[in-house]
XYZ file of C-alpha atoms in Angstrom:
280
model
C 0.000 0.000 0.000
C 1.391 3.385 -1.023
C 1.644 5.901 1.777
C 0.577 9.489 1.067
C 2.541 12.072 3.063
C 2.249 15.832 3.238
C 5.236 17.866 4.427
C 4.920 21.167 6.274
C 8.060 23.087 7.147
C 9.105 26.283 8.913
C 9.815 28.247 5.762
C 12.090 30.847 7.339
C 14.559 28.280 8.718
C 17.062 27.146 6.134
C 18.016 23.965 7.991
C 14.346 22.966 8.242
C 13.845 23.507 4.520
C 16.952 21.483 3.712
C 15.735 18.604 5.886
C 12.275 18.827 4.325
C 13.783 18.396 0.870
C 15.825 15.401 2.024
C 12.681 13.800 3.505
C 10.720 14.590 0.332
C 13.332 12.972 -1.908
C 13.740 9.863 0.299
C 9.997 9.307 0.568
C 9.496 9.793 -3.162
C 12.317 7.364 -3.963
C 10.656 4.777 -1.707
C 7.433 5.014 -3.699
C 5.456 7.294 -1.403
C 3.127 9.994 -2.665
C 4.605 13.221 -1.299
C 3.537 16.858 -1.469
C 4.140 20.091 0.387
C 1.292 21.290 2.599
C -0.102 24.799 2.838
C -3.264 26.228 4.394
C -5.281 25.508 1.238
C -4.170 21.891 0.826
C -6.765 19.173 0.346
C -5.745 16.332 2.664
C -8.294 13.768 1.530
C -6.577 10.381 1.493
C -3.447 11.684 3.225
C -2.006 9.251 5.751
C 0.289 11.627 7.604
C 1.610 15.179 7.791
C 5.350 15.314 8.494
C 6.052 18.614 10.242
C 9.606 19.933 10.203
C 9.742 22.892 12.556
C 8.890 23.871 16.122
C 5.706 23.632 18.164
C 4.283 26.656 16.350
C 4.573 24.851 13.022
C 2.965 21.761 14.547
C 0.057 23.894 15.796
C -0.293 25.284 12.289
C -0.387 21.734 10.944
C -3.033 20.811 13.520
C -5.227 23.623 12.240
C -4.879 22.421 8.647
C -5.323 18.746 9.550
C -8.335 19.090 11.854
C -11.104 18.860 9.196
C -9.496 15.701 7.770
C -8.395 14.079 11.067
C -4.971 13.546 9.500
C -2.241 12.510 11.978
C 0.746 14.810 12.508
C 4.340 13.766 13.137
C 6.769 16.492 14.166
C 10.561 16.767 13.907
C 11.750 19.493 16.245
C 13.576 22.429 14.691
C 12.361 24.797 17.392
C 13.281 25.299 21.038
C 11.543 22.946 23.496
C 9.554 21.145 20.821
C 7.231 19.430 23.275
C 4.771 18.397 20.575
C 7.488 16.978 18.333
C 8.252 13.269 18.221
C 11.869 13.373 17.021
C 14.968 15.541 16.777
C 16.695 16.573 13.509
C 19.390 13.914 13.901
C 16.669 11.248 13.573
C 15.360 12.503 10.215
C 16.296 9.393 8.207
C 14.999 7.074 10.925
C 11.680 8.945 10.849
C 11.475 8.637 7.077
C 12.164 4.887 7.338
C 9.443 4.484 9.994
C 6.942 6.318 7.788
C 7.737 4.109 4.813
C 7.414 0.958 6.943
C 4.220 2.163 8.622
C 5.949 1.831 11.973
C 4.007 4.473 13.860
C 0.913 4.772 16.017
C -1.532 7.600 16.659
C -2.511 9.342 19.912
C -5.812 11.217 20.075
C -5.463 14.466 22.007
C -8.313 16.361 23.616
C -9.028 19.802 22.178
C -11.249 22.612 23.450
C -14.098 24.323 21.636
C -14.473 27.996 22.520
C -17.472 30.287 22.058
C -17.213 34.043 22.575
C -20.593 35.739 23.016
C -20.439 39.517 22.532
C -22.637 41.939 24.500
C -24.965 42.272 21.493
C -25.473 38.503 21.363
C -23.191 37.926 18.385
C -21.176 34.713 18.747
C -17.779 33.656 17.421
C -16.429 30.139 17.756
C -13.042 28.489 17.522
C -10.962 25.652 18.902
C -7.516 25.037 20.326
C -5.159 22.132 20.891
C -3.073 23.869 23.571
C -5.071 26.691 25.081
C -7.392 29.647 24.768
C -5.571 32.596 26.313
C -7.908 35.378 27.459
C -5.683 38.445 27.657
C -6.111 42.129 28.336
C -6.591 44.325 25.310
C -3.958 46.822 24.154
C -5.478 49.719 26.126
C -6.347 47.834 29.310
C -4.226 47.561 32.439
C -6.048 44.419 33.572
C -9.255 42.581 32.801
C -11.966 42.155 35.417
C -13.377 38.670 35.160
C -16.154 36.477 36.529
C -15.213 32.777 36.618
C -17.789 30.000 36.406
C -17.721 26.210 36.252
C -20.683 24.083 35.172
C -23.086 27.003 35.199
C -22.223 28.218 38.701
C -20.220 31.295 39.614
C -16.952 30.456 41.356
C -14.897 33.637 41.708
C -14.336 37.155 40.418
C -11.008 38.930 40.101
C -8.857 41.234 38.051
C -6.013 39.593 36.176
C -3.562 40.030 33.340
C -4.952 36.911 31.664
C -6.873 33.680 32.163
C -5.801 30.452 30.429
C -8.194 27.675 29.448
C -5.944 24.740 28.586
C -5.965 21.101 27.566
C -3.631 18.464 29.026
C -1.533 18.811 25.850
C -1.324 22.553 26.501
C -0.479 22.069 30.168
C 3.228 22.031 29.247
C 2.946 25.207 27.167
C 1.735 28.655 28.313
C -0.013 27.038 31.291
C 3.315 25.640 32.519
C 5.005 29.038 32.229
C 2.149 30.585 34.227
C 2.575 28.124 37.101
C -0.321 25.863 36.176
C -0.307 22.095 36.736
C 1.156 19.573 34.316
C -1.548 17.083 33.350
C -0.743 13.774 31.648
C -2.140 13.679 28.077
C -4.283 10.607 28.728
C -6.089 12.414 31.559
C -9.077 13.970 29.845
C -9.576 17.240 31.694
C -9.761 20.993 31.256
C -7.531 23.451 33.104
C -8.207 27.067 34.138
C -5.165 29.091 35.200
C -5.323 32.789 36.213
C -2.268 34.933 35.544
C -1.327 37.677 38.028
C -4.798 37.677 39.576
C -5.731 40.111 42.358
C -7.654 37.677 44.566
C -7.236 35.388 47.554
C -8.738 32.476 45.627
C -7.035 32.387 42.254
C -5.513 28.933 42.125
C -5.441 26.858 38.933
C -8.401 24.512 38.504
C -8.510 21.066 36.901
C -12.038 20.001 35.987
C -13.743 17.088 34.285
C -13.756 16.677 30.514
C -17.532 17.057 30.708
C -17.360 20.360 32.577
C -17.966 23.815 31.147
C -15.539 26.648 31.870
C -16.890 30.175 31.633
C -15.164 33.550 31.863
C -17.128 36.798 31.827
C -15.367 40.030 30.923
C -16.842 42.557 33.341
C -14.774 45.583 32.379
C -12.106 46.530 29.840
C -11.672 44.804 26.512
C -10.041 41.402 26.162
C -8.585 39.339 23.347
C -8.903 35.546 23.111
C -5.922 33.894 21.444
C -6.448 30.316 20.270
C -3.117 28.479 20.339
C -1.484 31.888 19.972
C -2.427 31.846 16.279
C -6.075 32.869 15.885
C -7.565 35.933 17.556
C -11.119 36.625 18.708
C -11.982 40.004 20.238
C -13.935 39.939 23.507
C -15.063 43.455 24.473
C -16.329 44.288 27.968
C -19.557 42.412 28.611
C -18.499 39.359 26.590
C -18.646 35.797 27.887
C -16.202 33.070 26.901
C -17.261 29.435 27.229
C -14.923 26.468 26.752
C -15.858 22.780 26.564
C -14.183 19.587 25.426
C -13.654 19.779 21.671
C -15.932 17.832 19.372
C -12.949 16.659 17.321
C -9.618 15.485 18.801
C -6.227 16.240 17.318
C -4.190 13.239 16.186
C -0.446 13.058 16.908
C 1.665 10.275 15.396
C 4.104 8.485 17.695
C 7.207 6.431 16.907
C 7.668 4.872 20.345
C 5.710 4.121 23.481
C 7.988 5.822 26.010
C 6.082 7.202 29.025
C 5.129 10.849 29.291
C 7.399 11.196 32.317
C 10.363 10.448 30.059
C 9.321 13.228 27.711
C 9.115 15.654 30.631
C 12.619 14.761 31.796
C 14.059 15.042 28.289
C 12.367 18.266 27.209
C 12.770 20.167 30.492
C 16.196 18.694 31.371
C 14.944 17.616 34.790
C 17.537 16.390 37.335
C 16.863 12.716 38.056
C 20.360 11.451 38.876
C 19.266 10.211 42.299
C 16.237 8.288 41.051
C 16.601 4.650 42.149
C 20.360 5.078 42.365
C 22.038 1.725 42.059
C 18.782 -0.172 41.541
C 19.062 -3.241 39.334
C 17.759 -2.582 35.850
C 17.713 1.210 36.289
C 18.067 2.804 32.836
């Protein structure tokens, strides 16, 4: 069976473009159907998108792939590259695995977001990592009302409020002091940033819960994965629920998530089970 692979690369990075061309040529020589992906690409019948770039490029690929449920496999040419599956030195091994069909797919929870304006007009969107509700350009802070499952929970002023998925828990949420949640834990996370309140701790709620943020005063902006913007003027309400469609990330190995944390964040584990038989 011929594999059909789309390649998306970080166009402004020369080394990423060079690696993309190498992957393209190797896949083509092995009999694969290969093409370069852009935002207008039709992915019908595509088995995989090979992403050569950082997490931002992978998030771009997720946006393109969502309507087709096409899996994404990332090679990290960025910084942390938490969403990527391999490093540049493994390029040829990745190509070989694709040709051999030696990969699996993880389904990742997404969030669907609805912004209701004061006049009743609604805008919708989705995110793989997070919806970041931030103060507008002319606001010092945003005054928010927080609700969970239709009940008010707290009100406070803040620089921002993050509504994250477990996948996004290692992104902006992590930088803001929110909890890291394992990807197979289906949950939603709410994390205030620089909130003026006694009760402003991060919240982890059920996948069936509804998170709601009302903008009481000053204008806000909702950023979806840092890529797509929805304006939320004073009086708006933002509602987030588990996404109707998951994102699909291709995996080349079954190493535990804890190993990825240690590798990506360079965590000190020298004392773990020191001297224990069979310790890796």
